[in-house]
Amino acid sequence: MKRSRDRAASELFAALYPRLAGWCRRLVDDDETAHEIASEAFTRLWARWTSVDEPRGFLYVTAANLVRDHWRKLERERRAVRRVTAEVAVRPPPEQADPSVRLLVQSLPERLRVPILLHYYADMPIREVSVLTGRKEGTVKADLHAARELLRVHLRRSVDHTP
């Protein structure tokens, strides 16, 4: 039993790790961090191996949460650096708007961010996003639409440099 469980886990790792790590890489812009996140997602899956019905979905949702945590940590670090810089500088330069889509996706509420990450960054169909998030397909479509609209507004503001 343990041997077949180990073999199944090994096969799953071989099949999914490269794509999961690549997906994480696109989200965090750092190979080492992406591999750490993908590895941690697999570690958490392994800890719950017998109770997880959908391993692929579990991995992507777990990785999405870890990416979010990573983004939050980076934002805390940026704020700390800005505070220190502001204290040192007599007059800090005005902050430029960052049109980076990744940062904009990061700023979305979780309800909108997770479907965007799963659908557009992990190439999951709406039906699968619906199953993984526990929401109806119509709700997922509405959330994706709302997220796209918010991103569109933020991108326009970034390009136009308007508040």
mmCIF file of C-alpha atoms in Angstrom:
data_model
loop_
_atom_site.group_PDB
_atom_site.id
_atom_site.type_symbol
_atom_site.label_atom_id
_atom_site.label_comp_id
_atom_site.label_asym_id
_atom_site.label_seq_id
_atom_site.Cartn_x
_atom_site.Cartn_y
_atom_site.Cartn_z
ATOM 1 C CA MET A 1 0.000 0.000 0.000
ATOM 2 C CA LYS A 2 2.734 2.464 0.988
ATOM 3 C CA ARG A 3 4.722 1.596 -2.137
ATOM 4 C CA SER A 4 1.763 2.307 -4.447
ATOM 5 C CA ARG A 5 1.059 5.541 -2.536
ATOM 6 C CA ASP A 6 4.686 6.605 -2.934
ATOM 7 C CA ARG A 7 4.636 5.708 -6.622
ATOM 8 C CA ALA A 8 1.400 7.669 -7.188
ATOM 9 C CA ALA A 9 2.864 10.703 -5.401
ATOM 10 C CA SER A 10 6.089 10.413 -7.383
ATOM 11 C CA GLU A 11 4.210 10.208 -10.690
ATOM 12 C CA LEU A 12 2.035 13.175 -9.723
ATOM 13 C CA PHE A 13 5.127 15.183 -8.824
ATOM 14 C CA ALA A 14 6.807 14.341 -12.146
ATOM 15 C CA ALA A 15 3.677 15.254 -14.074
ATOM 16 C CA LEU A 16 2.709 18.484 -12.303
ATOM 17 C CA TYR A 17 5.758 20.036 -10.645
ATOM 18 C CA PRO A 18 7.329 21.620 -13.758
ATOM 19 C CA ARG A 19 4.106 23.339 -14.791
ATOM 20 C CA LEU A 20 3.252 24.420 -11.230
ATOM 21 C CA ALA A 21 6.741 25.832 -10.695
ATOM 22 C CA GLY A 22 6.535 27.629 -14.066
ATOM 23 C CA TRP A 23 3.181 29.108 -13.127
ATOM 24 C CA CYS A 24 4.601 30.297 -9.814
ATOM 25 C CA ARG A 25 7.631 31.719 -11.642
ATOM 26 C CA ARG A 26 5.380 33.905 -13.798
ATOM 27 C CA LEU A 27 3.691 35.218 -10.660
ATOM 28 C CA VAL A 28 6.711 35.911 -8.458
ATOM 29 C CA ASP A 29 9.450 36.740 -11.024
ATOM 30 C CA ASP A 30 12.034 34.654 -9.180
ATOM 31 C CA ASP A 31 13.085 31.067 -9.905
ATOM 32 C CA GLU A 32 14.132 30.196 -6.357
ATOM 33 C CA THR A 33 10.942 31.565 -4.788
ATOM 34 C CA ALA A 34 8.816 29.834 -7.421
ATOM 35 C CA HIS A 35 10.445 26.483 -6.681
ATOM 36 C CA GLU A 36 10.066 27.043 -2.929
ATOM 37 C CA ILE A 37 6.354 27.761 -3.355
ATOM 38 C CA ALA A 38 5.776 24.779 -5.659
ATOM 39 C CA SER A 39 7.704 22.504 -3.299
ATOM 40 C CA GLU A 40 5.752 23.759 -0.299
ATOM 41 C CA ALA A 41 2.468 23.122 -2.138
ATOM 42 C CA PHE A 42 3.555 19.523 -2.742
ATOM 43 C CA THR A 43 4.666 19.168 0.873
ATOM 44 C CA ARG A 44 1.239 20.309 2.043
ATOM 45 C CA LEU A 45 -0.442 17.951 -0.422
ATOM 46 C CA TRP A 46 1.666 15.055 0.827
ATOM 47 C CA ALA A 47 0.639 15.829 4.425
ATOM 48 C CA ARG A 48 -3.026 15.534 3.397
ATOM 49 C CA TRP A 49 -2.552 12.927 0.673
ATOM 50 C CA THR A 50 -5.288 10.545 1.789
ATOM 51 C CA SER A 51 -7.909 13.280 2.273
ATOM 52 C CA VAL A 52 -7.421 15.289 -0.947
ATOM 53 C CA ASP A 53 -9.819 14.341 -3.747
ATOM 54 C CA GLU A 54 -8.389 16.680 -6.395
ATOM 55 C CA PRO A 55 -4.574 16.897 -6.042
ATOM 56 C CA ARG A 56 -4.017 19.238 -9.020
ATOM 57 C CA GLY A 57 -6.576 21.711 -7.776
ATOM 58 C CA PHE A 58 -5.261 21.462 -4.220
ATOM 59 C CA LEU A 59 -1.751 22.233 -5.488
ATOM 60 C CA TYR A 60 -2.800 25.285 -7.491
ATOM 61 C CA VAL A 61 -5.025 26.740 -4.771
ATOM 62 C CA THR A 62 -2.293 26.151 -2.178
ATOM 63 C CA ALA A 63 0.316 27.715 -4.463
ATOM 64 C CA ALA A 64 -1.990 30.688 -5.130
ATOM 65 C CA ASN A 65 -2.290 31.235 -1.381
ATOM 66 C CA LEU A 66 1.481 30.957 -0.951
ATOM 67 C CA VAL A 67 2.024 33.433 -3.804
ATOM 68 C CA ARG A 68 -0.414 35.817 -2.119
ATOM 69 C CA ASP A 69 1.522 35.475 1.136
ATOM 70 C CA HIS A 70 4.749 36.164 -0.762
ATOM 71 C CA TRP A 71 3.238 39.282 -2.357
ATOM 72 C CA ARG A 72 2.047 40.506 1.052
ATOM 73 C CA LYS A 73 5.520 40.007 2.499
ATOM 74 C CA LEU A 74 7.057 41.959 -0.401
ATOM 75 C CA GLU A 75 4.550 44.764 0.097
ATOM 76 C CA ARG A 76 5.375 44.951 3.815
ATOM 77 C CA GLU A 77 9.068 45.119 2.920
ATOM 78 C CA ARG A 78 8.430 47.845 0.320
ATOM 79 C CA ARG A 79 6.454 49.888 2.859
ATOM 80 C CA ALA A 80 9.278 49.525 5.380
ATOM 81 C CA VAL A 81 11.841 50.656 2.801
ATOM 82 C CA ARG A 82 9.633 53.606 1.810
ATOM 83 C CA ARG A 83 9.263 54.599 5.490
ATOM 84 C CA VAL A 84 13.007 54.466 6.046
ATOM 85 C CA THR A 85 13.665 56.306 2.790
ATOM 86 C CA ALA A 86 11.091 58.975 3.670
ATOM 87 C CA GLU A 87 12.707 59.501 7.058
ATOM 88 C CA VAL A 88 16.144 59.919 5.482
ATOM 89 C CA ALA A 89 15.127 62.055 2.508
ATOM 90 C CA VAL A 90 14.218 65.668 3.033
ATOM 91 C CA ARG A 91 11.664 65.475 0.269
ATOM 92 C CA PRO A 92 10.949 62.067 -1.243
ATOM 93 C CA PRO A 93 10.134 62.027 -4.955
ATOM 94 C CA PRO A 94 6.479 61.403 -5.844
ATOM 95 C CA GLU A 95 5.663 57.735 -6.191
ATOM 96 C CA GLN A 96 5.131 56.679 -9.781
ATOM 97 C CA ALA A 97 2.175 54.519 -10.660
ATOM 98 C CA ASP A 98 3.239 50.943 -11.369
ATOM 99 C CA PRO A 99 1.273 49.562 -14.328
ATOM 100 C CA SER A 100 2.541 46.040 -13.702
ATOM 101 C CA VAL A 101 -0.350 43.658 -14.227
ATOM 102 C CA ARG A 102 1.061 41.339 -11.583
ATOM 103 C CA LEU A 103 0.918 44.086 -8.968
ATOM 104 C CA LEU A 104 -2.581 44.993 -10.055
ATOM 105 C CA VAL A 105 -3.721 41.375 -9.803
ATOM 106 C CA GLN A 106 -2.127 41.261 -6.359
ATOM 107 C CA SER A 107 -4.239 44.234 -5.297
ATOM 108 C CA LEU A 108 -7.529 42.569 -6.241
ATOM 109 C CA PRO A 109 -9.734 41.258 -3.444
ATOM 110 C CA GLU A 110 -9.189 37.519 -2.870
ATOM 111 C CA ARG A 111 -12.673 36.731 -4.223
ATOM 112 C CA LEU A 112 -11.563 38.126 -7.615
ATOM 113 C CA ARG A 113 -7.838 37.347 -7.466
ATOM 114 C CA VAL A 114 -8.063 33.561 -7.044
ATOM 115 C CA PRO A 115 -10.275 32.997 -10.138
ATOM 116 C CA ILE A 116 -7.958 35.253 -12.202
ATOM 117 C CA LEU A 117 -4.881 33.316 -11.073
ATOM 118 C CA LEU A 118 -6.464 29.928 -11.721
ATOM 119 C CA HIS A 119 -8.160 30.773 -15.020
ATOM 120 C CA TYR A 120 -5.616 33.018 -16.720
ATOM 121 C CA TYR A 121 -2.323 32.029 -15.118
ATOM 122 C CA ALA A 122 -2.942 28.294 -14.616
ATOM 123 C CA ASP A 123 -5.022 27.903 -17.798
ATOM 124 C CA MET A 124 -7.856 26.202 -15.945
ATOM 125 C CA PRO A 125 -11.298 26.190 -17.576
ATOM 126 C CA ILE A 126 -14.109 28.021 -15.803
ATOM 127 C CA ARG A 127 -15.747 24.715 -14.860
ATOM 128 C CA GLU A 128 -12.614 23.618 -12.990
ATOM 129 C CA VAL A 129 -12.209 27.012 -11.306
ATOM 130 C CA SER A 130 -15.840 26.660 -10.217
ATOM 131 C CA VAL A 131 -15.194 23.261 -8.644
ATOM 132 C CA LEU A 132 -11.980 24.351 -6.924
ATOM 133 C CA THR A 133 -13.430 27.530 -5.467
ATOM 134 C CA GLY A 134 -16.807 26.037 -4.604
ATOM 135 C CA ARG A 135 -18.627 28.708 -6.613
ATOM 136 C CA LYS A 136 -21.155 28.345 -9.421
ATOM 137 C CA GLU A 137 -19.811 28.776 -12.960
ATOM 138 C CA GLY A 138 -21.919 31.918 -13.412
ATOM 139 C CA THR A 139 -20.395 33.390 -10.261
ATOM 140 C CA VAL A 140 -16.876 32.593 -11.491
ATOM 141 C CA LYS A 141 -17.668 34.270 -14.833
ATOM 142 C CA ALA A 142 -19.055 37.322 -13.032
ATOM 143 C CA ASP A 143 -15.983 37.464 -10.772
ATOM 144 C CA LEU A 144 -13.656 37.209 -13.779
ATOM 145 C CA HIS A 145 -15.581 40.007 -15.505
ATOM 146 C CA ALA A 146 -15.466 42.203 -12.386
ATOM 147 C CA ALA A 147 -11.735 41.564 -11.998
ATOM 148 C CA ARG A 148 -11.050 42.424 -15.646
ATOM 149 C CA GLU A 149 -13.003 45.669 -15.248
ATOM 150 C CA LEU A 150 -11.048 46.635 -12.135
ATOM 151 C CA LEU A 151 -7.769 45.821 -13.871
ATOM 152 C CA ARG A 152 -8.822 47.839 -16.920
ATOM 153 C CA VAL A 153 -9.599 50.899 -14.743
ATOM 154 C CA HIS A 154 -6.304 50.580 -12.839
ATOM 155 C CA LEU A 155 -4.307 50.158 -16.048
ATOM 156 C CA ARG A 156 -5.952 53.231 -17.596
ATOM 157 C CA ARG A 157 -5.109 55.248 -14.471
ATOM 158 C CA SER A 158 -1.523 54.015 -14.589
ATOM 159 C CA VAL A 159 -1.158 54.921 -18.252
ATOM 160 C CA ASP A 160 -2.914 58.292 -17.858
ATOM 161 C CA HIS A 161 -1.137 58.964 -14.522
ATOM 162 C CA THR A 162 -4.429 59.958 -12.944
ATOM 163 C CA PRO A 163 -5.358 59.160 -9.351
#
